[in-house]
PDB file of C-alpha atoms in Angstrom:
ATOM      1  CA  UNK A   1      15.037 -26.673  17.197  1.00  0.00           C
ATOM      2  CA  UNK A   2      11.865 -24.876  18.280  1.00  0.00           C
ATOM      3  CA  UNK A   3      10.064 -23.153  15.408  1.00  0.00           C
ATOM      4  CA  UNK A   4      10.250 -19.647  16.920  1.00  0.00           C
ATOM      5  CA  UNK A   5      13.978 -20.063  17.494  1.00  0.00           C
ATOM      6  CA  UNK A   6      14.339 -21.354  13.928  1.00  0.00           C
ATOM      7  CA  UNK A   7      12.554 -18.261  12.642  1.00  0.00           C
ATOM      8  CA  UNK A   8      14.799 -15.958  14.682  1.00  0.00           C
ATOM      9  CA  UNK A   9      17.911 -17.689  13.356  1.00  0.00           C
ATOM     10  CA  UNK A  10      16.587 -17.604   9.790  1.00  0.00           C
ATOM     11  CA  UNK A  11      15.965 -13.863  10.088  1.00  0.00           C
ATOM     12  CA  UNK A  12      19.614 -13.493  11.110  1.00  0.00           C
ATOM     13  CA  UNK A  13      20.661 -15.323   7.950  1.00  0.00           C
ATOM     14  CA  UNK A  14      21.497 -18.770   9.365  1.00  0.00           C
ATOM     15  CA  UNK A  15      21.539 -21.034   6.300  1.00  0.00           C
ATOM     16  CA  UNK A  16      20.508 -24.208   8.140  1.00  0.00           C
ATOM     17  CA  UNK A  17      17.571 -22.420   9.768  1.00  0.00           C
ATOM     18  CA  UNK A  18      16.482 -21.048   6.383  1.00  0.00           C
ATOM     19  CA  UNK A  19      16.653 -24.507   4.830  1.00  0.00           C
ATOM     20  CA  UNK A  20      14.717 -26.010   7.744  1.00  0.00           C
ATOM     21  CA  UNK A  21      12.083 -23.284   7.493  1.00  0.00           C
ATOM     22  CA  UNK A  22      11.672 -23.891   3.754  1.00  0.00           C
ATOM     23  CA  UNK A  23      11.499 -27.666   4.251  1.00  0.00           C
ATOM     24  CA  UNK A  24       8.920 -27.256   7.012  1.00  0.00           C
ATOM     25  CA  UNK A  25       6.580 -24.975   5.050  1.00  0.00           C
ATOM     26  CA  UNK A  26       6.966 -26.352   1.511  1.00  0.00           C
ATOM     27  CA  UNK A  27       4.361 -29.148   1.892  1.00  0.00           C
ATOM     28  CA  UNK A  28       1.866 -26.741   3.495  1.00  0.00           C
ATOM     29  CA  UNK A  29       2.382 -24.215   0.704  1.00  0.00           C
ATOM     30  CA  UNK A  30       1.899 -26.915  -1.941  1.00  0.00           C
ATOM     31  CA  UNK A  31      -1.381 -28.069  -0.376  1.00  0.00           C
ATOM     32  CA  UNK A  32      -2.693 -24.521  -0.071  1.00  0.00           C
ATOM     33  CA  UNK A  33      -1.716 -23.644  -3.637  1.00  0.00           C
ATOM     34  CA  UNK A  34      -3.292 -26.852  -4.936  1.00  0.00           C
ATOM     35  CA  UNK A  35      -6.532 -25.941  -3.167  1.00  0.00           C
ATOM     36  CA  UNK A  36      -6.518 -22.620  -5.012  1.00  0.00           C
ATOM     37  CA  UNK A  37      -5.293 -23.769  -8.437  1.00  0.00           C
ATOM     38  CA  UNK A  38      -6.345 -27.431  -8.724  1.00  0.00           C
ATOM     39  CA  UNK A  39      -3.134 -28.004 -10.647  1.00  0.00           C
ATOM     40  CA  UNK A  40      -0.201 -29.917  -9.214  1.00  0.00           C
ATOM     41  CA  UNK A  41       2.285 -28.135 -11.482  1.00  0.00           C
ATOM     42  CA  UNK A  42       0.886 -24.673 -10.694  1.00  0.00           C
ATOM     43  CA  UNK A  43       0.913 -25.521  -6.972  1.00  0.00           C
ATOM     44  CA  UNK A  44       4.588 -26.531  -7.071  1.00  0.00           C
ATOM     45  CA  UNK A  45       5.486 -23.375  -8.984  1.00  0.00           C
ATOM     46  CA  UNK A  46       3.529 -21.183  -6.574  1.00  0.00           C
ATOM     47  CA  UNK A  47       5.162 -22.816  -3.552  1.00  0.00           C
ATOM     48  CA  UNK A  48       8.635 -22.241  -4.999  1.00  0.00           C
ATOM     49  CA  UNK A  49       7.862 -18.629  -5.880  1.00  0.00           C
ATOM     50  CA  UNK A  50       6.471 -18.078  -2.389  1.00  0.00           C
ATOM     51  CA  UNK A  51       9.599 -19.455  -0.738  1.00  0.00           C
ATOM     52  CA  UNK A  52      11.789 -17.204  -2.892  1.00  0.00           C
ATOM     53  CA  UNK A  53       9.639 -14.197  -1.972  1.00  0.00           C
ATOM     54  CA  UNK A  54       9.804 -15.232   1.686  1.00  0.00           C
ATOM     55  CA  UNK A  55      13.605 -15.420   1.590  1.00  0.00           C
ATOM     56  CA  UNK A  56      13.773 -11.920   0.112  1.00  0.00           C
ATOM     57  CA  UNK A  57      11.275 -10.380   2.542  1.00  0.00           C
ATOM     58  CA  UNK A  58      12.180 -12.312   5.709  1.00  0.00           C
ATOM     59  CA  UNK A  59      14.423  -9.600   7.188  1.00  0.00           C
ATOM     60  CA  UNK A  60      11.442  -7.209   7.082  1.00  0.00           C
ATOM     61  CA  UNK A  61       9.098  -9.628   8.887  1.00  0.00           C
ATOM     62  CA  UNK A  62       8.445  -8.334  12.380  1.00  0.00           C
ATOM     63  CA  UNK A  63       8.330 -10.694  15.319  1.00  0.00           C
ATOM     64  CA  UNK A  64       8.906 -14.402  15.735  1.00  0.00           C
ATOM     65  CA  UNK A  65       5.366 -15.686  16.224  1.00  0.00           C
ATOM     66  CA  UNK A  66       4.946 -18.763  14.022  1.00  0.00           C
ATOM     67  CA  UNK A  67       1.185 -18.274  13.653  1.00  0.00           C
ATOM     68  CA  UNK A  68       1.668 -14.785  12.270  1.00  0.00           C
ATOM     69  CA  UNK A  69       4.549 -15.985  10.135  1.00  0.00           C
ATOM     70  CA  UNK A  70       2.487 -18.762   8.588  1.00  0.00           C
ATOM     71  CA  UNK A  71      -0.366 -16.348   7.877  1.00  0.00           C
ATOM     72  CA  UNK A  72       2.109 -13.919   6.315  1.00  0.00           C
ATOM     73  CA  UNK A  73       3.554 -16.700   4.165  1.00  0.00           C
ATOM     74  CA  UNK A  74       0.141 -17.934   2.997  1.00  0.00           C
ATOM     75  CA  UNK A  75      -0.892 -14.372   2.162  1.00  0.00           C
ATOM     76  CA  UNK A  76       2.228 -14.010  -0.006  1.00  0.00           C
ATOM     77  CA  UNK A  77       1.284 -17.210  -1.818  1.00  0.00           C
ATOM     78  CA  UNK A  78      -2.362 -16.254  -2.254  1.00  0.00           C
ATOM     79  CA  UNK A  79      -1.419 -12.849  -3.647  1.00  0.00           C
ATOM     80  CA  UNK A  80       1.046 -14.478  -6.038  1.00  0.00           C
ATOM     81  CA  UNK A  81      -1.562 -16.936  -7.305  1.00  0.00           C
ATOM     82  CA  UNK A  82      -4.211 -14.231  -7.704  1.00  0.00           C
ATOM     83  CA  UNK A  83      -1.820 -12.021  -9.641  1.00  0.00           C
ATOM     84  CA  UNK A  84      -0.992 -14.939 -11.943  1.00  0.00           C
ATOM     85  CA  UNK A  85      -4.691 -15.537 -12.580  1.00  0.00           C
ATOM     86  CA  UNK A  86      -5.272 -11.848 -13.342  1.00  0.00           C
ATOM     87  CA  UNK A  87      -2.409 -11.845 -15.845  1.00  0.00           C
ATOM     88  CA  UNK A  88      -3.785 -14.872 -17.674  1.00  0.00           C
ATOM     89  CA  UNK A  89      -7.382 -13.662 -17.833  1.00  0.00           C
ATOM     90  CA  UNK A  90      -8.150 -12.571 -21.413  1.00  0.00           C
ATOM     91  CA  UNK A  91      -9.614  -9.123 -21.894  1.00  0.00           C
ATOM     92  CA  UNK A  92     -13.166  -9.223 -23.214  1.00  0.00           C
ATOM     93  CA  UNK A  93     -13.855  -7.771 -26.632  1.00  0.00           C
ATOM     94  CA  UNK A  94     -15.781  -4.519 -26.289  1.00  0.00           C
ATOM     95  CA  UNK A  95     -19.399  -4.632 -27.343  1.00  0.00           C
ATOM     96  CA  UNK A  96     -19.878  -3.317 -30.843  1.00  0.00           C
ATOM     97  CA  UNK A  97     -16.257  -3.993 -31.841  1.00  0.00           C
ATOM     98  CA  UNK A  98     -15.995  -4.411 -35.586  1.00  0.00           C
ATOM     99  CA  UNK A  99     -12.730  -6.068 -36.639  1.00  0.00           C
ATOM    100  CA  UNK A 100     -10.974  -4.561 -39.641  1.00  0.00           C
ATOM    101  CA  UNK A 101     -11.599  -6.195 -42.991  1.00  0.00           C
ATOM    102  CA  UNK A 102      -8.718  -8.559 -43.755  1.00  0.00           C
ATOM    103  CA  UNK A 103      -9.229  -8.316 -47.549  1.00  0.00           C
ATOM    104  CA  UNK A 104      -6.923  -5.910 -49.409  1.00  0.00           C
ATOM    105  CA  UNK A 105      -8.580  -2.781 -50.825  1.00  0.00           C
TER     106      UNK A 105
END
């Protein structure tokens, strides 16, 4: 099946088209996520999360152009990875912070 036709069918809810779309893009998503994370495990997780987000948002995707679809999909993945990094980043201790004395009074 042609990719644009597969995308149209997937948007209509065709299960086989959705599975084919996921199978087609999963390796690409893993490679892209690995390039951003340098972790095989994080890349697999990001690819799975991206496919789930894609399945939820697919009915709202406008058009059937595969180039735009791939860009849309990679943007979803990049945003997911960046948000994960922001959540894990520790907050710096403010300058001049004096921790409370741990000894009892």
